[in-house]
Every structure is written in C-alpha cells, then in structure tokens.
Amino acid sequence: MKKRISIFPEEVLEELSVNYRYMVQELANKQGELNLGQRFSTSDIHRTSDYMTVRLYKPISNIYLSEKDEDLL
Amino acid sequence: MILILSFRQYEQGTDPVIDWLYARKANFIRISSQDIIGRENRYDLNVNEGSLVINGIQINLDEVKVIWDRRWQDSGLILNNYPENEWPYEQLIFEHDHEINYLTNYLHECFKDKIWLSSPFHEVNKLSMLKDAAAAGLNVPASAVINNKQDLLAFFHRCHNNIISKPIHHSHYFVSEEYVYSVYTNTFNTYEAIESLPEKFFPTLFQERICGEIEIRCFYLDGQFYPMAILTDQESKEETDIKLSFGLSTTKWVPYQLPRSLEIKLEKLLRTTDNNTGSIDLIKTTSGAYYFIEVNTGGQYNAPGFRGNYYLEEKIADWLITHSC
C-alpha cells in the first residue's frame, strides 16, 4: 500500500473533502499522463503544436478471457 | 465534412484518428479553442450567415455533418501572465473565461442538429449515472455524499465496515517540481479511520468497497464494446485504486469478452442517457458479479486500444467517415 499524506495544513483540511487527507506522492517524471520528458514534434496537417508519432502495435492473440452468461450471478 | 474539436497542444486521442482520416482521404477540419482565442490566427465568425473564416479559409457550417467533441477548452489559455488573485485581474480573468464559455455555447448551439460523437449536450454526471445504471439493471455500489462523521459512521456500518472515498467529479495532479501529489480512491475499513476525521467536512463521495477479482476498462463506440481485463497480484489487490498498480510488472492487461447480458444492460444505460461513446469502468467480484463503477464520455481509448490490439483510432475514424456521408 502506498503511503498516504497531505500537502495541506489541518486548518485547511477541515474545509476540504476528506480525500485531500490521503494523497499519494509520486515522482513527476514517472507520471505518464504528464508527458514530462517526452519529445514532441509539430504537425501543421494535424493542426497540433505538440505531435507525437503513434507507437506501433504489438500483435497479440485474440480474446483471452470470456465468460458464459449462465455462469453469472 | 467532419469537424473535430480538440486542443492544439498534445491530445493523445486526437492525432491517431487524424492519421486514419488522412489515410482514408476524408474531408475534415480540426479546430481548437486556441484557434478562436489566440491572437496568432485571424478569424471571423459571421453570426448572420453562419460561416466561420479562419486565416482566410471559409468553413461553411452547413457542410459539417458530424462532430467529434474530443477536448475543446483548456484552462489558463488567456491572460495567464497576470496574477489571478489580484485586483483587477481576478475579475478580468473571470469575465474573459465567461466570454469564452458563452462563445463556446454558441458554437455548440450552431451544431446542435448535427451528429455528435460525445455530445456536449449530454455531459455525464457521475452521481446521476449511478442511479441510471441501477435503473438499467446494473449492479452499482452503495453511494452517498456525506459531510459529517455521524452519518458517515452509519453508512460505514451499513456497508459492513468497508468503504471508499473518492472525488465526486475529478481531481488532477498537484505538481511541485520533481513530485506530484494526487487524490486516489481511499479505503476506510476501521472505526479508528473514521473517528480520526473532524465532525464536519466538505461534501465527500463515499461508496461501498467492491472487492474485485478483476477490474475491466471498456471502450464503447456506438454499440460495440472493447473491454480489457486488468489482472493484478494479491498485493496489488489490497491497493484500493488500481491506477496505483498500472506500472507494475505484475499487472497484466488482457482482452476480455463481456457477457452479452451485461452488454445489453450497458448499452441500455448509454442509449437512455444519449451517449454514443464512453470509457466504462467495471469490477468483477470474486463471487462473479459485475459492478458498474463509472463511465467517462470524454475518456481516453489508447490503453484498451493498444493493449488489446483493438485499433480503436481506426474504428473511430471510420465511424466519423460513415456518419459524414
């Protein structure tokens, strides 16, 4: 379990939802969604100032997990 | 013509679809809020004639048949060099934000009779969606928005002393140099944890904790489901929020086939709420029951697309082309 902390003092936390008492600290460059350290190009035809080439697919097998309706609760 | 509303900056879901639109030689245009707000473009929106000219290129709004509302407005687009909490900039920024929202609403109104993929007119409220999901026959966790310890203790007891808290809508990253601080789903499974809270607090969403065998992320596109099961080891299962286990080598993403009876209920939910696309979160319990957690109609499709080999960007592009003819 990741350790939970807060970045807010108690007098502020009293005004907030309880969620902000249990925040998780992580390295920013490990957060893929922030795209830190990513290298972008530009593309006029895509009308974007930050273009990244789509990664290639790795072919895998077809459906692996399935379940029959009659097995359901 | 296909109209795509999206950021001008990196938007992971938009560009791969545009690649396919070029490959298919589709007639489309991408507009961002920066095109309208920024000073680098010259534009003229003729309200009387219903035409938009950007840098001398005229877009006849009548020619637009289908619109993909991907991501439109980014925060902090304007006046971001001024202190937003100081007079007179606080009011100035508020007024300009309001102007942009008003203009955005007008543009949406111009296109209200068009075919939309992810319509801004049917924005999902996650709380009401839980009620709609139950009405569609889906299992949903017991949920309550509570602002005090006394009622929280009663809810905790009703949920067999195992509940979670999470944002009612959304919480983003708090970035501080090399670290980010984030709100994830949090578990309360002891009285001591509840007792440590103040008597009153800001309204918070609490839910019965659904202990899952697997979690499922499922992209939905107009009647088709593209599900991925996320398999974790026992240690990760103790972590309430599966997002904290995404990067572990023990976490596996596997294409999944939903039972048809579950698909029918999910489709009923999305149809009755006028949504033709969305990213659905589900949990399958150890006893085999499926629980609906939430749907995000503007959600990312890349994870199930790439990990499941679904080529969702191609499917989205083809959907747009089909509906633009």
mmCIF file of N, CA and C in Angstrom, chain B residues 4-121:
data_model
loop_
_atom_site.group_PDB
_atom_site.id
_atom_site.type_symbol
_atom_site.label_atom_id
_atom_site.label_comp_id
_atom_site.label_asym_id
_atom_site.label_seq_id
_atom_site.Cartn_x
_atom_site.Cartn_y
_atom_site.Cartn_z
ATOM 1 N N ILE B 4 -13.607 18.321 -35.996
ATOM 2 C CA ILE B 4 -13.006 17.805 -34.754
ATOM 3 C C ILE B 4 -12.699 18.986 -33.845
ATOM 4 N N LEU B 5 -13.226 18.943 -32.654
ATOM 5 C CA LEU B 5 -12.935 19.969 -31.659
ATOM 6 C C LEU B 5 -11.925 19.388 -30.673
ATOM 7 N N SER B 6 -10.723 19.964 -30.654
ATOM 8 C CA SER B 6 -9.687 19.398 -29.791
ATOM 9 C C SER B 6 -8.643 20.443 -29.443
ATOM 10 N N PHE B 7 -7.806 20.115 -28.455
ATOM 11 C CA PHE B 7 -6.704 21.004 -28.082
ATOM 12 C C PHE B 7 -5.740 21.184 -29.253
ATOM 13 N N ARG B 8 -5.015 22.298 -29.226
ATOM 14 C CA ARG B 8 -3.930 22.464 -30.182
ATOM 15 C C ARG B 8 -2.654 21.797 -29.647
ATOM 16 N N GLN B 9 -2.561 21.708 -28.306
ATOM 17 C CA GLN B 9 -1.422 21.002 -27.724
ATOM 18 C C GLN B 9 -1.649 19.494 -27.846
ATOM 19 N N TYR B 10 -0.743 18.745 -27.262
ATOM 20 C CA TYR B 10 -0.821 17.293 -27.377
ATOM 21 C C TYR B 10 -2.121 16.767 -26.778
ATOM 22 N N GLU B 11 -2.829 16.012 -27.571
ATOM 23 C CA GLU B 11 -4.027 15.334 -27.081
ATOM 24 C C GLU B 11 -3.935 13.924 -27.625
ATOM 25 N N GLN B 12 -3.659 12.999 -26.727
ATOM 26 C CA GLN B 12 -3.259 11.660 -27.163
ATOM 27 C C GLN B 12 -4.313 10.955 -28.009
ATOM 28 N N GLY B 13 -5.585 11.316 -27.848
ATOM 29 C CA GLY B 13 -6.616 10.600 -28.584
ATOM 30 C C GLY B 13 -6.918 11.162 -29.958
ATOM 31 N N THR B 14 -6.521 12.397 -30.217
ATOM 32 C CA THR B 14 -6.937 13.061 -31.461
ATOM 33 C C THR B 14 -6.049 12.699 -32.642
ATOM 34 N N ASP B 15 -4.749 12.851 -32.477
ATOM 35 C CA ASP B 15 -3.826 12.707 -33.607
ATOM 36 C C ASP B 15 -3.875 11.326 -34.276
ATOM 37 N N PRO B 16 -3.971 10.220 -33.506
ATOM 38 C CA PRO B 16 -4.038 8.915 -34.189
ATOM 39 C C PRO B 16 -5.266 8.779 -35.087
ATOM 40 N N VAL B 17 -6.375 9.394 -34.701
ATOM 41 C CA VAL B 17 -7.576 9.353 -35.541
ATOM 42 C C VAL B 17 -7.354 10.177 -36.805
ATOM 43 N N ILE B 18 -6.694 11.312 -36.659
ATOM 44 C CA ILE B 18 -6.416 12.153 -37.828
ATOM 45 C C ILE B 18 -5.519 11.417 -38.822
ATOM 46 N N ASP B 19 -4.575 10.628 -38.313
ATOM 47 C CA ASP B 19 -3.748 9.816 -39.215
ATOM 48 C C ASP B 19 -4.623 8.971 -40.130
ATOM 49 N N TRP B 20 -5.639 8.359 -39.534
ATOM 50 C CA TRP B 20 -6.527 7.494 -40.323
ATOM 51 C C TRP B 20 -7.425 8.306 -41.256
ATOM 52 N N LEU B 21 -7.836 9.490 -40.828
ATOM 53 C CA LEU B 21 -8.659 10.331 -41.706
ATOM 54 C C LEU B 21 -7.866 10.731 -42.947
ATOM 55 N N TYR B 22 -6.574 11.007 -42.756
ATOM 56 C CA TYR B 22 -5.731 11.284 -43.929
ATOM 57 C C TYR B 22 -5.587 10.042 -44.807
ATOM 58 N N ALA B 23 -5.401 8.914 -44.161
ATOM 59 C CA ALA B 23 -5.244 7.675 -44.937
ATOM 60 C C ALA B 23 -6.480 7.377 -45.771
ATOM 61 N N ARG B 24 -7.638 7.722 -45.219
ATOM 62 C CA ARG B 24 -8.914 7.469 -45.919
ATOM 63 C C ARG B 24 -9.313 8.634 -46.836
ATOM 64 N N LYS B 25 -8.454 9.679 -46.886
ATOM 65 C CA LYS B 25 -8.743 10.876 -47.688
ATOM 66 C C LYS B 25 -10.091 11.497 -47.307
ATOM 67 N N ALA B 26 -10.358 11.560 -46.015
ATOM 68 C CA ALA B 26 -11.629 12.100 -45.525
ATOM 69 C C ALA B 26 -11.591 13.626 -45.515
ATOM 70 N N ASN B 27 -12.753 14.229 -45.660
ATOM 71 C CA ASN B 27 -12.900 15.675 -45.613
ATOM 72 C C ASN B 27 -13.152 16.083 -44.160
ATOM 73 N N PHE B 28 -12.156 16.704 -43.541
ATOM 74 C CA PHE B 28 -12.315 17.057 -42.122
ATOM 75 C C PHE B 28 -11.562 18.333 -41.808
ATOM 76 N N ILE B 29 -11.920 18.914 -40.678
ATOM 77 C CA ILE B 29 -11.167 20.061 -40.169
ATOM 78 C C ILE B 29 -11.098 19.944 -38.655
ATOM 79 N N ARG B 30 -9.952 20.338 -38.112
ATOM 80 C CA ARG B 30 -9.773 20.338 -36.659
ATOM 81 C C ARG B 30 -9.695 21.787 -36.187
ATOM 82 N N ILE B 31 -10.511 22.097 -35.212
ATOM 83 C CA ILE B 31 -10.491 23.441 -34.630
ATOM 84 C C ILE B 31 -10.241 23.310 -33.131
ATOM 85 N N SER B 32 -9.397 24.176 -32.628
ATOM 86 C CA SER B 32 -9.152 24.198 -31.188
ATOM 87 C C SER B 32 -9.636 25.529 -30.628
ATOM 88 N N SER B 33 -9.810 25.553 -29.329
ATOM 89 C CA SER B 33 -10.210 26.816 -28.715
ATOM 90 C C SER B 33 -9.125 27.868 -28.897
ATOM 91 N N GLN B 34 -7.870 27.414 -29.022
ATOM 92 C CA GLN B 34 -6.780 28.368 -29.258
ATOM 93 C C GLN B 34 -6.943 29.068 -30.599
ATOM 94 N N ASP B 35 -7.535 28.360 -31.594
ATOM 95 C CA ASP B 35 -7.776 28.989 -32.892
ATOM 96 C C ASP B 35 -8.683 30.205 -32.735
ATOM 97 N N ILE B 36 -9.630 30.086 -31.812
ATOM 98 C CA ILE B 36 -10.610 31.149 -31.618
ATOM 99 C C ILE B 36 -10.074 32.224 -30.683
ATOM 100 N N ILE B 37 -9.391 31.782 -29.629
ATOM 101 C CA ILE B 37 -9.000 32.713 -28.571
ATOM 102 C C ILE B 37 -7.647 33.360 -28.858
ATOM 103 N N GLY B 38 -6.725 32.566 -29.377
ATOM 104 C CA GLY B 38 -5.361 33.057 -29.566
ATOM 105 C C GLY B 38 -5.275 34.160 -30.596
ATOM 106 N N ARG B 39 -4.220 34.943 -30.507
ATOM 107 C CA ARG B 39 -4.063 36.075 -31.419
ATOM 108 C C ARG B 39 -3.251 35.717 -32.659
ATOM 109 N N GLU B 40 -2.777 34.468 -32.722
ATOM 110 C CA GLU B 40 -1.957 34.093 -33.873
ATOM 111 C C GLU B 40 -2.789 33.852 -35.127
ATOM 112 N N ASN B 41 -4.094 33.626 -34.938
ATOM 113 C CA ASN B 41 -4.971 33.403 -36.081
ATOM 114 C C ASN B 41 -5.896 34.600 -36.278
ATOM 115 N N ARG B 42 -6.273 34.785 -37.528
ATOM 116 C CA ARG B 42 -7.252 35.806 -37.873
ATOM 117 C C ARG B 42 -8.555 35.055 -38.130
ATOM 118 N N TYR B 43 -9.592 35.411 -37.415
ATOM 119 C CA TYR B 43 -10.832 34.684 -37.656
ATOM 120 C C TYR B 43 -12.038 35.599 -37.584
ATOM 121 N N ASP B 44 -13.099 35.167 -38.263
ATOM 122 C CA ASP B 44 -14.321 35.949 -38.335
ATOM 123 C C ASP B 44 -15.497 34.978 -38.321
ATOM 124 N N LEU B 45 -16.255 35.021 -37.276
ATOM 125 C CA LEU B 45 -17.443 34.181 -37.171
ATOM 126 C C LEU B 45 -18.648 35.042 -37.526
ATOM 127 N N ASN B 46 -19.208 34.785 -38.703
ATOM 128 C CA ASN B 46 -20.347 35.572 -39.172
ATOM 129 C C ASN B 46 -21.630 34.983 -38.585
ATOM 130 N N VAL B 47 -22.156 35.674 -37.600
ATOM 131 C CA VAL B 47 -23.322 35.167 -36.871
ATOM 132 C C VAL B 47 -24.545 35.121 -37.773
ATOM 133 N N ASN B 48 -24.683 36.101 -38.680
ATOM 134 C CA ASN B 48 -25.873 36.158 -39.527
ATOM 135 C C ASN B 48 -25.891 35.063 -40.586
ATOM 136 N N GLU B 49 -24.722 34.803 -41.171
ATOM 137 C CA GLU B 49 -24.661 33.838 -42.270
ATOM 138 C C GLU B 49 -24.258 32.446 -41.819
ATOM 139 N N GLY B 50 -23.828 32.312 -40.584
ATOM 140 C CA GLY B 50 -23.435 31.002 -40.087
ATOM 141 C C GLY B 50 -22.176 30.478 -40.759
ATOM 142 N N SER B 51 -21.191 31.346 -40.923
ATOM 143 C CA SER B 51 -19.930 30.899 -41.525
ATOM 144 C C SER B 51 -18.767 31.323 -40.644
ATOM 145 N N LEU B 52 -17.705 30.551 -40.746
ATOM 146 C CA LEU B 52 -16.516 30.815 -39.946
ATOM 147 C C LEU B 52 -15.324 30.892 -40.893
ATOM 148 N N VAL B 53 -14.563 31.988 -40.804
ATOM 149 C CA VAL B 53 -13.373 32.149 -41.647
ATOM 150 C C VAL B 53 -12.158 32.212 -40.731
ATOM 151 N N ILE B 54 -11.246 31.235 -40.890
ATOM 152 C CA ILE B 54 -10.011 31.240 -40.109
ATOM 153 C C ILE B 54 -8.849 31.411 -41.065
ATOM 154 N N ASN B 55 -8.095 32.472 -40.878
ATOM 155 C CA ASN B 55 -6.947 32.792 -41.741
ATOM 156 C C ASN B 55 -7.334 32.756 -43.221
ATOM 157 N N GLY B 56 -8.483 33.305 -43.521
ATOM 158 C CA GLY B 56 -8.921 33.406 -44.908
ATOM 159 C C GLY B 56 -9.592 32.158 -45.455
ATOM 160 N N ILE B 57 -9.595 31.077 -44.690
ATOM 161 C CA ILE B 57 -10.232 29.836 -45.156
ATOM 162 C C ILE B 57 -11.643 29.761 -44.590
ATOM 163 N N GLN B 58 -12.618 29.708 -45.495
ATOM 164 C CA GLN B 58 -14.012 29.712 -45.053
ATOM 165 C C GLN B 58 -14.501 28.297 -44.757
ATOM 166 N N ILE B 59 -15.153 28.181 -43.625
ATOM 167 C CA ILE B 59 -15.774 26.911 -43.256
ATOM 168 C C ILE B 59 -17.273 27.149 -43.232
ATOM 169 N N ASN B 60 -17.962 26.502 -44.155
ATOM 170 C CA ASN B 60 -19.416 26.630 -44.160
ATOM 171 C C ASN B 60 -19.987 25.661 -43.136
ATOM 172 N N LEU B 61 -20.584 26.220 -42.128
ATOM 173 C CA LEU B 61 -21.051 25.385 -41.030
ATOM 174 C C LEU B 61 -22.117 24.387 -41.491
ATOM 175 N N ASP B 62 -22.829 24.720 -42.592
ATOM 176 C CA ASP B 62 -23.856 23.799 -43.100
ATOM 177 C C ASP B 62 -23.241 22.522 -43.666
ATOM 178 N N GLU B 63 -21.963 22.618 -44.105
ATOM 179 C CA GLU B 63 -21.328 21.430 -44.699
ATOM 180 C C GLU B 63 -20.899 20.411 -43.652
ATOM 181 N N VAL B 64 -20.843 20.842 -42.408
ATOM 182 C CA VAL B 64 -20.431 19.929 -41.336
ATOM 183 C C VAL B 64 -21.561 18.939 -41.061
ATOM 184 N N LYS B 65 -21.239 17.650 -41.185
ATOM 185 C CA LYS B 65 -22.250 16.609 -40.948
ATOM 186 C C LYS B 65 -22.082 15.940 -39.590
ATOM 187 N N VAL B 66 -20.831 15.796 -39.184
ATOM 188 C CA VAL B 66 -20.573 15.068 -37.937
ATOM 189 C C VAL B 66 -19.474 15.786 -37.160
ATOM 190 N N ILE B 67 -19.609 15.784 -35.841
ATOM 191 C CA ILE B 67 -18.657 16.499 -34.985
ATOM 192 C C ILE B 67 -18.129 15.553 -33.917
ATOM 193 N N TRP B 68 -16.819 15.556 -33.758
ATOM 194 C CA TRP B 68 -16.196 14.794 -32.671
ATOM 195 C C TRP B 68 -15.736 15.790 -31.625
ATOM 196 N N ASP B 69 -16.429 15.811 -30.512
ATOM 197 C CA ASP B 69 -16.084 16.732 -29.431
ATOM 198 C C ASP B 69 -15.056 16.044 -28.548
ATOM 199 N N ARG B 70 -13.808 16.155 -28.936
ATOM 200 C CA ARG B 70 -12.744 15.423 -28.257
ATOM 201 C C ARG B 70 -12.355 16.137 -26.956
ATOM 202 N N ARG B 71 -11.682 17.204 -27.058
ATOM 203 C CA ARG B 71 -11.359 18.056 -25.906
ATOM 204 C C ARG B 71 -11.323 19.471 -26.452
ATOM 205 N N TRP B 72 -12.103 20.350 -25.938
ATOM 206 C CA TRP B 72 -12.195 21.672 -26.547
ATOM 207 C C TRP B 72 -11.400 22.704 -25.783
ATOM 208 N N GLN B 73 -11.823 23.043 -24.614
ATOM 209 C CA GLN B 73 -11.245 24.192 -23.939
ATOM 210 C C GLN B 73 -10.234 23.779 -22.897
ATOM 211 N N ASP B 74 -9.083 24.392 -22.958
ATOM 212 C CA ASP B 74 -8.068 24.159 -21.945
ATOM 213 C C ASP B 74 -8.109 25.323 -20.955
ATOM 214 N N SER B 75 -7.779 25.036 -19.715
ATOM 215 C CA SER B 75 -7.777 26.119 -18.731
ATOM 216 C C SER B 75 -6.510 26.945 -18.878
ATOM 217 N N GLY B 76 -6.567 28.162 -18.451
ATOM 218 C CA GLY B 76 -5.391 29.020 -18.445
ATOM 219 C C GLY B 76 -4.926 29.435 -19.819
ATOM 220 N N LEU B 77 -5.886 29.517 -20.759
ATOM 221 C CA LEU B 77 -5.494 29.876 -22.119
ATOM 222 C C LEU B 77 -5.207 31.360 -22.271
ATOM 223 N N ILE B 78 -5.879 32.141 -21.480
ATOM 224 C CA ILE B 78 -5.780 33.580 -21.690
ATOM 225 C C ILE B 78 -5.303 34.272 -20.438
ATOM 226 N N LEU B 79 -4.703 35.403 -20.613
ATOM 227 C CA LEU B 79 -4.305 36.266 -19.509
ATOM 228 C C LEU B 79 -3.533 35.497 -18.436
ATOM 229 N N ASN B 80 -2.793 34.494 -18.879
ATOM 230 C CA ASN B 80 -2.139 33.653 -17.878
ATOM 231 C C ASN B 80 -0.813 34.231 -17.388
ATOM 232 N N ASN B 81 -0.498 35.445 -17.839
ATOM 233 C CA ASN B 81 0.702 36.092 -17.324
ATOM 234 C C ASN B 81 0.379 37.067 -16.193
ATOM 235 N N TYR B 82 -0.884 37.064 -15.771
ATOM 236 C CA TYR B 82 -1.296 38.014 -14.747
ATOM 237 C C TYR B 82 -1.675 37.283 -13.464
ATOM 238 N N PRO B 83 -1.498 37.932 -12.318
ATOM 239 C CA PRO B 83 -1.848 37.276 -11.036
ATOM 240 C C PRO B 83 -3.358 37.151 -10.892
ATOM 241 N N GLU B 84 -3.848 35.918 -10.903
ATOM 242 C CA GLU B 84 -5.294 35.725 -10.981
ATOM 243 C C GLU B 84 -6.019 36.032 -9.667
ATOM 244 N N ASN B 85 -5.255 36.219 -8.602
ATOM 245 C CA ASN B 85 -5.925 36.516 -7.330
ATOM 246 C C ASN B 85 -5.790 37.984 -6.931
ATOM 247 N N GLU B 86 -5.320 38.826 -7.847
ATOM 248 C CA GLU B 86 -5.107 40.225 -7.504
ATOM 249 C C GLU B 86 -6.032 41.127 -8.297
ATOM 250 N N TRP B 87 -6.441 42.201 -7.639
ATOM 251 C CA TRP B 87 -7.245 43.210 -8.302
ATOM 252 C C TRP B 87 -6.392 43.950 -9.327
ATOM 253 N N PRO B 88 -6.856 44.230 -10.512
ATOM 254 C CA PRO B 88 -8.187 43.929 -11.040
ATOM 255 C C PRO B 88 -8.211 42.680 -11.909
ATOM 256 N N TYR B 89 -7.131 41.881 -11.865
ATOM 257 C CA TYR B 89 -7.016 40.767 -12.817
ATOM 258 C C TYR B 89 -7.966 39.619 -12.495
ATOM 259 N N GLU B 90 -8.273 39.444 -11.223
ATOM 260 C CA GLU B 90 -9.169 38.352 -10.850
ATOM 261 C C GLU B 90 -10.493 38.480 -11.601
ATOM 262 N N GLN B 91 -11.045 39.689 -11.571
ATOM 263 C CA GLN B 91 -12.331 39.893 -12.264
ATOM 264 C C GLN B 91 -12.148 39.850 -13.779
ATOM 265 N N LEU B 92 -11.024 40.374 -14.236
ATOM 266 C CA LEU B 92 -10.755 40.377 -15.674
ATOM 267 C C LEU B 92 -10.707 38.950 -16.224
ATOM 268 N N ILE B 93 -10.006 38.074 -15.511
ATOM 269 C CA ILE B 93 -9.889 36.685 -15.950
ATOM 270 C C ILE B 93 -11.253 36.004 -15.883
ATOM 271 N N PHE B 94 -12.003 36.282 -14.805
ATOM 272 C CA PHE B 94 -13.337 35.705 -14.670
ATOM 273 C C PHE B 94 -14.216 36.120 -15.854
ATOM 274 N N GLU B 95 -14.162 37.410 -16.208
ATOM 275 C CA GLU B 95 -15.012 37.897 -17.292
ATOM 276 C C GLU B 95 -14.620 37.287 -18.639
ATOM 277 N N HIS B 96 -13.323 37.121 -18.877
ATOM 278 C CA HIS B 96 -12.895 36.545 -20.148
ATOM 279 C C HIS B 96 -13.214 35.050 -20.223
ATOM 280 N N ASP B 97 -13.086 34.370 -19.092
ATOM 281 C CA ASP B 97 -13.498 32.963 -19.059
ATOM 282 C C ASP B 97 -14.983 32.854 -19.422
ATOM 283 N N HIS B 98 -15.760 33.763 -18.860
ATOM 284 C CA HIS B 98 -17.201 33.748 -19.110
ATOM 285 C C HIS B 98 -17.491 34.030 -20.588
ATOM 286 N N GLU B 99 -16.768 34.968 -21.176
ATOM 287 C CA GLU B 99 -16.937 35.284 -22.599
ATOM 288 C C GLU B 99 -16.650 34.048 -23.465
ATOM 289 N N ILE B 100 -15.576 33.364 -23.132
ATOM 290 C CA ILE B 100 -15.204 32.178 -23.912
ATOM 291 C C ILE B 100 -16.261 31.093 -23.765
ATOM 292 N N ASN B 101 -16.721 30.889 -22.541
ATOM 293 C CA ASN B 101 -17.763 29.874 -22.336
ATOM 294 C C ASN B 101 -19.023 30.222 -23.116
ATOM 295 N N TYR B 102 -19.352 31.504 -23.140
ATOM 296 C CA TYR B 102 -20.562 31.935 -23.847
ATOM 297 C C TYR B 102 -20.410 31.698 -25.349
ATOM 298 N N LEU B 103 -19.231 32.008 -25.865
ATOM 299 C CA LEU B 103 -18.967 31.785 -27.285
ATOM 300 C C LEU B 103 -18.978 30.287 -27.604
ATOM 301 N N THR B 104 -18.382 29.498 -26.717
ATOM 302 C CA THR B 104 -18.381 28.044 -26.909
ATOM 303 C C THR B 104 -19.804 27.505 -26.939
ATOM 304 N N ASN B 105 -20.637 27.997 -26.029
ATOM 305 C CA ASN B 105 -22.033 27.548 -26.015
ATOM 306 C C ASN B 105 -22.740 27.914 -27.322
ATOM 307 N N TYR B 106 -22.398 29.092 -27.877
ATOM 308 C CA TYR B 106 -22.996 29.490 -29.157
ATOM 309 C C TYR B 106 -22.569 28.531 -30.266
ATOM 310 N N LEU B 107 -21.277 28.205 -30.303
ATOM 311 C CA LEU B 107 -20.804 27.274 -31.334
ATOM 312 C C LEU B 107 -21.504 25.917 -31.198
ATOM 313 N N HIS B 108 -21.655 25.468 -29.968
ATOM 314 C CA HIS B 108 -22.385 24.206 -29.764
ATOM 315 C C HIS B 108 -23.819 24.330 -30.270
ATOM 316 N N GLU B 109 -24.443 25.487 -30.007
ATOM 317 C CA GLU B 109 -25.818 25.697 -30.468
ATOM 318 C C GLU B 109 -25.896 25.648 -31.994
ATOM 319 N N CYS B 110 -24.884 26.214 -32.656
ATOM 320 C CA CYS B 110 -24.862 26.214 -34.131
ATOM 321 C C CYS B 110 -24.914 24.788 -34.671
ATOM 322 N N PHE B 111 -24.372 23.865 -33.911
ATOM 323 C CA PHE B 111 -24.236 22.488 -34.398
ATOM 324 C C PHE B 111 -25.163 21.516 -33.677
ATOM 325 N N LYS B 112 -26.164 22.031 -33.018
ATOM 326 C CA LYS B 112 -26.951 21.132 -32.148
ATOM 327 C C LYS B 112 -27.709 20.067 -32.943
ATOM 328 N N ASP B 113 -27.974 20.324 -34.244
ATOM 329 C CA ASP B 113 -28.719 19.340 -35.035
ATOM 330 C C ASP B 113 -27.802 18.375 -35.786
ATOM 331 N N LYS B 114 -26.503 18.522 -35.613
ATOM 332 C CA LYS B 114 -25.553 17.630 -36.297
ATOM 333 C C LYS B 114 -25.405 16.314 -35.532
ATOM 334 N N ILE B 115 -24.705 15.385 -36.177
ATOM 335 C CA ILE B 115 -24.385 14.121 -35.498
ATOM 336 C C ILE B 115 -23.126 14.346 -34.664
ATOM 337 N N TRP B 116 -23.194 14.000 -33.395
ATOM 338 C CA TRP B 116 -22.053 14.213 -32.495
ATOM 339 C C TRP B 116 -21.503 12.879 -32.033
ATOM 340 N N LEU B 117 -20.192 12.807 -31.922
ATOM 341 C CA LEU B 117 -19.557 11.721 -31.183
ATOM 342 C C LEU B 117 -19.084 12.348 -29.882
ATOM 343 N N SER B 118 -19.726 11.952 -28.781
ATOM 344 C CA SER B 118 -19.517 12.580 -27.480
ATOM 345 C C SER B 118 -20.082 14.000 -27.495
ATOM 346 N N SER B 119 -21.365 14.076 -27.256
ATOM 347 C CA SER B 119 -22.049 15.360 -27.354
ATOM 348 C C SER B 119 -21.902 16.183 -26.080
ATOM 349 N N PRO B 120 -21.640 17.498 -26.236
ATOM 350 C CA PRO B 120 -21.564 18.352 -25.044
ATOM 351 C C PRO B 120 -22.928 18.576 -24.407
ATOM 352 N N PHE B 121 -23.997 18.203 -25.124
ATOM 353 C CA PHE B 121 -25.343 18.411 -24.581
ATOM 354 C C PHE B 121 -25.751 17.316 -23.603
#
